[in-house]
Structures are given as structure tokens and as C-alpha cells.
Coordinates of C-alpha atoms in Angstrom, one line a residue:
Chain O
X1 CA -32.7 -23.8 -3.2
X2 CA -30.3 -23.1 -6.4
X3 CA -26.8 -22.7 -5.6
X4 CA -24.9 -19.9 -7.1
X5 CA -21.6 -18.7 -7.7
X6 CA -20.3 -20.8 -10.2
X7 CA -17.7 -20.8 -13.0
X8 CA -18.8 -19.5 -16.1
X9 CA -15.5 -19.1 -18.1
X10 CA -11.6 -18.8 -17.2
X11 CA -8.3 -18.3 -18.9
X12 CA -4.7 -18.5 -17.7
X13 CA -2.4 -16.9 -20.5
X14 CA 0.3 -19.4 -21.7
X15 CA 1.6 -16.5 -23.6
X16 CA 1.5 -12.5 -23.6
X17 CA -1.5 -11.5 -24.2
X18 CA -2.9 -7.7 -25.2
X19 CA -6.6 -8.6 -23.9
X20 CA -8.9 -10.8 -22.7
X21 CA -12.6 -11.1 -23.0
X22 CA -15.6 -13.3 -22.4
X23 CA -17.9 -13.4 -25.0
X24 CA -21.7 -14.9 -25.3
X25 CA -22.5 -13.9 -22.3
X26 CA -26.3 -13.0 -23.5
X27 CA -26.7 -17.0 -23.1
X28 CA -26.5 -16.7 -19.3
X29 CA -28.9 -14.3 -19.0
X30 CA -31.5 -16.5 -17.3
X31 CA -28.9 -18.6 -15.9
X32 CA -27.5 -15.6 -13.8
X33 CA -28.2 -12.4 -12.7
X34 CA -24.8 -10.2 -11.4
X35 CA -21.5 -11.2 -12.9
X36 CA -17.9 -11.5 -11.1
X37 CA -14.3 -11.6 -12.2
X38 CA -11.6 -12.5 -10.2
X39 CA -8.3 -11.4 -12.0
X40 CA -4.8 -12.5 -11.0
X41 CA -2.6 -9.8 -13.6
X42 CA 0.6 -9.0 -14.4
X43 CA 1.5 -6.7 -17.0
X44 CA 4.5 -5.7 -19.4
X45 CA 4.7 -1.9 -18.8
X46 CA 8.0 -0.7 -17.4
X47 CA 7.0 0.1 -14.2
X48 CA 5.6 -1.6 -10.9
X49 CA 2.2 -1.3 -11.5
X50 CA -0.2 -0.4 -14.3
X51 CA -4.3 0.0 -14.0
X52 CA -6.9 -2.2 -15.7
X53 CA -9.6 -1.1 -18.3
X54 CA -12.3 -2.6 -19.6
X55 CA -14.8 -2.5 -22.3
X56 CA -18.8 -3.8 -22.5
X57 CA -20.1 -4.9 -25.8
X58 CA -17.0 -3.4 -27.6
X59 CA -18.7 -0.1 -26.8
X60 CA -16.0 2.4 -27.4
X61 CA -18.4 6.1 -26.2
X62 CA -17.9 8.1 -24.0
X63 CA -20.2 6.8 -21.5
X64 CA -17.7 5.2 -18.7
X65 CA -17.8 7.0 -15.4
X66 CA -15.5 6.6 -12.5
X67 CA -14.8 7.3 -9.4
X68 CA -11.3 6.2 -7.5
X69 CA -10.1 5.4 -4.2
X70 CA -6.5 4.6 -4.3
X71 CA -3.6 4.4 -2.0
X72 CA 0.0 3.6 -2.6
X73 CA 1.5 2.7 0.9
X74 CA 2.9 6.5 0.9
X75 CA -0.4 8.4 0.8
X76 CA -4.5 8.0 -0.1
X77 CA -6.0 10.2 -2.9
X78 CA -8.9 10.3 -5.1
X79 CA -10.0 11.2 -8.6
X80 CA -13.0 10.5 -11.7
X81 CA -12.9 9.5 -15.2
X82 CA -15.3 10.2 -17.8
X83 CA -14.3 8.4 -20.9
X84 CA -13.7 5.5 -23.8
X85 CA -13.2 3.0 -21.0
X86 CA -14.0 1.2 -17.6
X87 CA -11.2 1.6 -14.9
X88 CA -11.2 -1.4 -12.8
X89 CA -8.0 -0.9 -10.4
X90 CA -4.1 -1.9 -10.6
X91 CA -2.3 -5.2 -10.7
X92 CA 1.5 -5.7 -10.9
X93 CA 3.8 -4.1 -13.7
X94 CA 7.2 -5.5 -15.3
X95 CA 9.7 -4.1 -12.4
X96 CA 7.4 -5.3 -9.6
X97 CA 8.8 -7.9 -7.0
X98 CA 9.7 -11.0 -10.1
X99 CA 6.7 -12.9 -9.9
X100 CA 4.4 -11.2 -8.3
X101 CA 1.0 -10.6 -9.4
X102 CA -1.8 -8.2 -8.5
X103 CA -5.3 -9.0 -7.7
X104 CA -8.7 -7.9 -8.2
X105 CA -12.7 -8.2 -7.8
X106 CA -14.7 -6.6 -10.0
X107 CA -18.9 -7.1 -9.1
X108 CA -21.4 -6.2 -12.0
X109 CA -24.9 -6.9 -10.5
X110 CA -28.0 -7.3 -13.1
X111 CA -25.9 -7.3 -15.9
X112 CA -28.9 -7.9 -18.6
X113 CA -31.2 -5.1 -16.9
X114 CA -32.3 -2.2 -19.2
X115 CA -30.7 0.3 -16.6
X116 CA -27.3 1.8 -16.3
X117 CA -24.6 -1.0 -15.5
X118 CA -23.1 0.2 -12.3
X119 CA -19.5 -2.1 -11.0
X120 CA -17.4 -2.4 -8.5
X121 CA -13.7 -3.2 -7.7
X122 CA -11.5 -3.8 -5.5
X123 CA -7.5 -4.4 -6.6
X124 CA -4.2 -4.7 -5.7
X125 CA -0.8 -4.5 -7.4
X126 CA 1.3 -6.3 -4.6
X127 CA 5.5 -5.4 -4.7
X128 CA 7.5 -6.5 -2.2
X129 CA 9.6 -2.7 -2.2
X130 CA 8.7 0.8 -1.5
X131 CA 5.5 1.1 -3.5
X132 CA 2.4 -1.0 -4.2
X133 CA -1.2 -0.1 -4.6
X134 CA -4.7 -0.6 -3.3
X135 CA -7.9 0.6 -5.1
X136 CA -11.6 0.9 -4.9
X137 CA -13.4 2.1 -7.4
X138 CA -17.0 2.6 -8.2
X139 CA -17.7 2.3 -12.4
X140 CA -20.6 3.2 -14.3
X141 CA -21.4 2.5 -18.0
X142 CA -24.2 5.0 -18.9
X143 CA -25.8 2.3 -21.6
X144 CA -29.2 0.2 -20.7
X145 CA -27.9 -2.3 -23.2
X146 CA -27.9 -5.7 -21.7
X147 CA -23.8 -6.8 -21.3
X148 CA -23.0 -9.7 -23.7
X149 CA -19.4 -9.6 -23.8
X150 CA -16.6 -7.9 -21.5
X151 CA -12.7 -7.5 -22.2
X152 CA -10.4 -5.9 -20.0
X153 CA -6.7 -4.9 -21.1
X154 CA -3.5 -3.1 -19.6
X155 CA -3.9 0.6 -19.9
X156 CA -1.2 1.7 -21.8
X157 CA -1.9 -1.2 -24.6
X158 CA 1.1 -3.5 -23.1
X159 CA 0.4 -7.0 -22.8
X160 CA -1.1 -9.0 -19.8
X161 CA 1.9 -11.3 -19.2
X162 CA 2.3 -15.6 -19.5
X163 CA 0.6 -16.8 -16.1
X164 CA -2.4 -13.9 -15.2
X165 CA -5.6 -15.5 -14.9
X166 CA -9.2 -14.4 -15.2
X167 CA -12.3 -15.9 -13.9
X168 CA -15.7 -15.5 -14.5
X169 CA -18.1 -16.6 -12.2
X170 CA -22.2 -16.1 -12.4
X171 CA -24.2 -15.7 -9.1
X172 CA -28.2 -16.2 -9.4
X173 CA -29.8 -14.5 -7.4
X174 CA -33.1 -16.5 -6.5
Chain T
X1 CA -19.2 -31.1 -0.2
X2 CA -22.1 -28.6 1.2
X3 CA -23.6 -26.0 -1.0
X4 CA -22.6 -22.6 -0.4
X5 CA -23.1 -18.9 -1.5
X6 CA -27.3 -19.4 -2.0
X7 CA -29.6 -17.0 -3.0
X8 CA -31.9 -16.6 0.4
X9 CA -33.8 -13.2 -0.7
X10 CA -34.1 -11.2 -3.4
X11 CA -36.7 -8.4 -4.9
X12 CA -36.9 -5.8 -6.9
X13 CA -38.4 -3.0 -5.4
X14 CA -41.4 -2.1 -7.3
X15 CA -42.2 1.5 -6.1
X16 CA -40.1 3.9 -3.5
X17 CA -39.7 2.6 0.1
X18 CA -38.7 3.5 3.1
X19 CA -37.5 0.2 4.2
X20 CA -37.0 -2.7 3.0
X21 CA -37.1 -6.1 6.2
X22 CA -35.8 -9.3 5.5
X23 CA -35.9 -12.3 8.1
X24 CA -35.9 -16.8 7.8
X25 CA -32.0 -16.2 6.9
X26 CA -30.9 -18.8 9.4
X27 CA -28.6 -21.5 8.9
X28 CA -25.5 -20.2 7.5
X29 CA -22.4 -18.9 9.1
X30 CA -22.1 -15.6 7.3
X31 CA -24.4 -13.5 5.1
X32 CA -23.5 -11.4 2.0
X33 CA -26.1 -9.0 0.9
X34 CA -25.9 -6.9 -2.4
X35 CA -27.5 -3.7 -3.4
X36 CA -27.9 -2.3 -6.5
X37 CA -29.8 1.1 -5.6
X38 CA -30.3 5.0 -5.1
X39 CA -32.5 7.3 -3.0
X40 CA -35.2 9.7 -3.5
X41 CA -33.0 12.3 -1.0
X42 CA -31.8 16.0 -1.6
X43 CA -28.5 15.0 -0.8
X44 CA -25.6 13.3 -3.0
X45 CA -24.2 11.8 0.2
X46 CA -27.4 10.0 1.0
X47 CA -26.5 6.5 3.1
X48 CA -27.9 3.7 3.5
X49 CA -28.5 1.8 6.4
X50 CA -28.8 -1.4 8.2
X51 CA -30.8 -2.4 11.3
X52 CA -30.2 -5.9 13.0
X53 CA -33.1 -6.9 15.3
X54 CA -35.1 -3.9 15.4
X55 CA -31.9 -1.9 17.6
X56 CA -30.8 1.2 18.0
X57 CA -28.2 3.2 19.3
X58 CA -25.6 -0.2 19.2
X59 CA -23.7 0.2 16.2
X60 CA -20.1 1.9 15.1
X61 CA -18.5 2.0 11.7
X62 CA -15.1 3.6 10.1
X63 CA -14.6 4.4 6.5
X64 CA -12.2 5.4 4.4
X65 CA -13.4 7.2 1.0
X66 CA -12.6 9.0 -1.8
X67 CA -14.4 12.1 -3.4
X68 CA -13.3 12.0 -6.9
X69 CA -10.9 14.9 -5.5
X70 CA -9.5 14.0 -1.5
X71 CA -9.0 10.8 0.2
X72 CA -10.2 10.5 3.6
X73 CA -11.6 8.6 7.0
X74 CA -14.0 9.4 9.5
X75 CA -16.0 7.1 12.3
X76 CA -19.8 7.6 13.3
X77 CA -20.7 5.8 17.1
X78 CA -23.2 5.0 19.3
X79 CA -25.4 5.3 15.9
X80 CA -29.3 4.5 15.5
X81 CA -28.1 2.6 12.3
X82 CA -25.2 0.9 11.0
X83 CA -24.3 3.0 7.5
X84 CA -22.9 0.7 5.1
X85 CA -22.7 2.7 1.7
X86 CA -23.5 6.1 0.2
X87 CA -26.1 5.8 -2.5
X88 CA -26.6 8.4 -3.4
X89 CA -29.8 10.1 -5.3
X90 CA -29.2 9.9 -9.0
X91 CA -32.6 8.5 -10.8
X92 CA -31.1 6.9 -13.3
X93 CA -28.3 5.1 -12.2
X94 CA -27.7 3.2 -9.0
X95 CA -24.6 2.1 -7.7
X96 CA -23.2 -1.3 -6.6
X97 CA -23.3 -2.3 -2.7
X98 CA -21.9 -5.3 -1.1
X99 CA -21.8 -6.0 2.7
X100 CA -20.3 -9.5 4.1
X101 CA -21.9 -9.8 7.9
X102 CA -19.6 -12.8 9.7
X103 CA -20.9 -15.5 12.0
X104 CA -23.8 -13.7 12.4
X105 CA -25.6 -16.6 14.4
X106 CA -23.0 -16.4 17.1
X107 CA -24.4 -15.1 20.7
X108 CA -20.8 -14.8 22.0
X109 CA -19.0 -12.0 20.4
X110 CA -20.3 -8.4 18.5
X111 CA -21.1 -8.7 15.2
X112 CA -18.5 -7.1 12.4
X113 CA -19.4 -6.3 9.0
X114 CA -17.7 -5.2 5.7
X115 CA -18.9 -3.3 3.0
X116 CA -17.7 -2.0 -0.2
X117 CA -19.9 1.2 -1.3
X118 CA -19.3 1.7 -5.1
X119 CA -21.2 4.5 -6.7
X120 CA -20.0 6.8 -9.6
X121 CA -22.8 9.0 -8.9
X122 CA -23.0 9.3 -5.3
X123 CA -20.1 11.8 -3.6
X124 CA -18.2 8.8 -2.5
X125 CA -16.7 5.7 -2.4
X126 CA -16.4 3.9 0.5
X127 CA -15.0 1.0 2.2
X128 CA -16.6 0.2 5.7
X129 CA -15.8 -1.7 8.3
X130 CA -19.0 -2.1 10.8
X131 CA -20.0 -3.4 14.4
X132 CA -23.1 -4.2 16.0
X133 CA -23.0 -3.9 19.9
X134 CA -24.6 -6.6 20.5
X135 CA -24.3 -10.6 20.9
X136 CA -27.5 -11.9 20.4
X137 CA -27.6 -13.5 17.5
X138 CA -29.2 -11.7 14.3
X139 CA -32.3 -13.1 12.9
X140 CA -33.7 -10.0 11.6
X141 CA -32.2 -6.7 9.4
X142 CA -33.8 -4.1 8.1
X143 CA -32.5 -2.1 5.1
X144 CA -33.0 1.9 5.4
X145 CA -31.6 4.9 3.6
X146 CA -31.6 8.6 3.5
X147 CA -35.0 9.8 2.0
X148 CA -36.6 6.9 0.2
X149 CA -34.8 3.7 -1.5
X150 CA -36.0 4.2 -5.6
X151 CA -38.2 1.8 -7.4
X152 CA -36.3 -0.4 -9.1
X153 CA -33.4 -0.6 -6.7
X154 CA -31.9 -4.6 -6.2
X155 CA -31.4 -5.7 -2.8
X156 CA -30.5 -9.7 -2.8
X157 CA -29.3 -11.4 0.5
X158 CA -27.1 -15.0 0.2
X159 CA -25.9 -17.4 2.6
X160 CA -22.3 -18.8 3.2
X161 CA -21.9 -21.8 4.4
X162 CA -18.6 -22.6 5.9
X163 CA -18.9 -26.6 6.9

């Protein structure tokens, strides 16, 4: 029976970094069927916490739908996007807790199918103080284009900071 | 050191379906089963469900969720089925569904599950946290829904291994 769940491709930033992607991902097509990305983030934006965004195949449409779950240790709310991006969730901002980094799951199943590419994720922007957040969100990309290459970035174009790491790991699914 | 996270079951369903049964899962400690689907219901809100050993009328879950406009939690008991996600009924798109089952072999305790329900389509997103009354331990499940699960919905079960 094939073991799954392996390492595809990672990166820990020695530097300050805009964005990060994995590329070439048509070549594990057979080798894989769902994608996941475990992120450990940081970001430069002046504040404690700043969401995630991602893109598929450089697609810049309209054709990212979300829906959020969120909660900030105050209060629980919820909201959609329809737009240029993928939201993915919240990791830590420059006047979180000093080294303190948020962390996240995102799960893209059948990412070569010729149907919508549905995601999930599930993050957290840890800060030891009054405020840190939690969110799930449910992400669609309304293309039947198989995905070949992901980046995710800070929302407000800051910089992921020296230290965040991203993982990508394949699970096969027979 | 022993393999983990393997692939035990996995289909594509080739035409609607009421259920969908799966069973010769033994021999890992916990069981994570993902579901990439919709339903052929009315309703936007349409569950899904899972059965463990053909029972009814044992299971108990809590959710918190969010709309895309209020946050929220409610609880369901005693139910027929355990409800693990809201897929929704959107044709063309099918939302992501993962549900971690622990130690499901064990004949001394309940069994507790988690799920994350991720749909953009559906009228929710959910996190569940899920117990089956029961401490036999599970060597069956059955995966149900509102209304029918769609052709071409993923439902893949794998197998952790913890020694």
C-alpha cells in the first residue's frame, strides 16, 4: 500500500520576502492527488495580525470565492469575498508578541481535476496580549484548470518576514 | 519507522448516491477521511452524514459556523446520524470536507471526531466536534447526505498510524 503525505517542496525565508510560491506542480499530477501547506508566517504590516492571500496559476480574475469564520478572542463574526484573490486565514503581524508566528493549514483536494478547485483553512495569528485570531475558511477558485503553481503573499503587499516557513506536502490518495 | 497516513479507500462516485459504505479499515489508530462533494437537495444547508456500524440514534455533535454574515453555535443530540459538514447543493462546485475519527478501534471509551466543513457555496462553514455513543469498536461507516451525494463527488478514507 503507497504511503502518502510526503514533502513535495519547503522554504524558510532567510530574508523578507513579498511572496512565495511553488511552481511545477503539473509534474506531480500522477504522483498526488490533494495538495497541503503548512505555513508558519509572520508579516511586516504595522499591526498584530494581517490575513493571507493566494493565487493559482498566476490567475489574477475575478473568480476567488470565500467564505469566513473568524474570531478574535473578543467576539466571532462572519463574512465572503468575491475577488482577485484566495483568502486563506491570518498569521502574526509586526507588533504581535516579538517572535511569535501564526499558523495555518490550507487542504486543496484533486488539484489537477477539470472541476472547480474548492480549499480549506484553518489559521491562527497567535499574540500573547489582548488580541489574536482564529479562522476557518472555505475558498473556491471558479476555474477547471488543473493547479500548476500556487503563491501566497501578505494582504496588504508587506513582506513575509526572515524565519516564516512554508511546506508543501502531496497526499495520494490510492 | 512505520508508515503512516495511507490511502485505505478512495472513489469517485460515478453517478448520484444515496450512500456511499466503506469497511476492511482496520489496523490503524485513527482514520481521516476527506470529501470533496455536493448534494442533489433543495436546500443550501444540506449535511452530510456519518453512520458507524449501521447505528442510530447514538451520536451528538456541536458546531460553530459562519454564514458569510453571523457567527454562530448550535448542538444536535440523540441524532440518527452524526453531521459532519454542510455540502451544500451547488452542481458545479463541491466543497472541501475533512473528518479526523481518533482511536477508533478502542472498545473502552466513545468515539470523538473532528471535522472541518469548508464550502464557499454551501450556507456555511463549520467546525465540528462529534461523538458516537458507543464503545464498540468501529469497523464499519457509512457516508449519507441530505438528498443525494452528486456524481463526481471524492470521498477518500486514510489510516494513521501512531506506533
Amino acid at each position: 500500500m503507497a504511503t502518502t503525505y510526503k514533502i513535495i517542496d519547503k522554504t524558510t525565508l532567510t530574508g523578507n520576502q513579498s511572496s512565495v510560491s511553488f511552481t511545477g506542480l503539473g509534474a506531480y499530477s500522477s504522483d498526488y492527488t490533494d495538495l497541503i501547506i503548512k505555513i508558519s508566517a509572520r508579516t511586516t504590516r504595522s499591526d498584530n495580525h494581517e490575513q493571507i492571500k493566494l493565487r493559482f496559476n498566476d490567475n489574477g480574475d475575478t473568480a476567488y470565492r470565500i467564505k469566513r469564520l473568524n474570531g478574535d478572542g473578543g467576539g466571532a463574526w462572519s463574512d465572503t469575498d468575491y475577488t482577485t484573490y484566495g483568502y486563506c486565514g491570518f498569521v502574526s503581524a509586526s507588533t504581535a508578541t516579538s517572535n511569535t508566528f501564526g499558523n495555518g493549514e490550507i487542504y486543496i483536494p484533486n488539484f489537477s481535476s477539470n472541476i472547480y478547485k474548492s480549499y480549506s483553512s484553518d489559521t491562527v495569528s497567535e499574540n500573547n496580549a489582548s488580541q489574536a485570531f482564529a479562522s476557518l475558511q472555505g475558498g473556491l477558485w471558479e476555474k477547471t484548470d488543473a493547479i500548476t503553481k500556487i503563491s501566497l503573499f501578505p494582504n496588504q503587499a508587506n513582506d513575509f518576514v526572515s524565519g516564516s516557513s512554508f511546506y508543501l506536502y502531496g497526499i495520494k490518495n490510492s | 519507522m512505520a508508515a503512516t497516513y495511507e490511502p485505505i479507500y478512495s472513489t469517485t462516485l460515478g453517478s448520484d448516491q444515496s450512500s456511499v459504505s466503506l469497511s476492511s479499515f482496520g489496523g490503524y489508530t485513527d482514520l481521516v477521511l476527506v470529501v470533496q462533494a455536493s448534494t442533489t437537495h433543495t436546500d443550501q444547508g444540506a449535511r452530510g452524514y456519518i453512520q458507524f456500524n449501521g447505528e442510530t440514534s447514538v451520536y451528538s455533535d456541536t458546531w460553530i459556523q459562519g454564514d458569510g454574515s453571523n457567527a454562530g453555535s448550535s448542538r444536535d443530540t440523540s441524532d440518527t446520524y452524526l453531521a459532519f459538514c454542510v455540502m451544500g447543493n451547488s452542481s458545479n462546485s463541491f466543497g472541501t470536507y475533512i473528518l479526523n475519527i481518533q482511536n477508533y478501534t478502542n472498545t473502552s471509551t466513545y468515539k470523538t471526531t473532528l471535522s472541518r466543513s469548508s464550502s464557499q457555496t454551501s450556507n456555511a462553514v463549520r467546525s465540528y466536534v462529534g461523538l458516537y455513543r458507543n464503545t464498540n469498536a468501529i469497523t464499519t461507516m457509512t457516508l449519507r447526505a441530505d438528498g443525494n451525494i452528486r456524481s463526481g463527488s471524492v470521498i477518500s478514507l486514510y489510516g494513521i498510524q501512531a506506533a
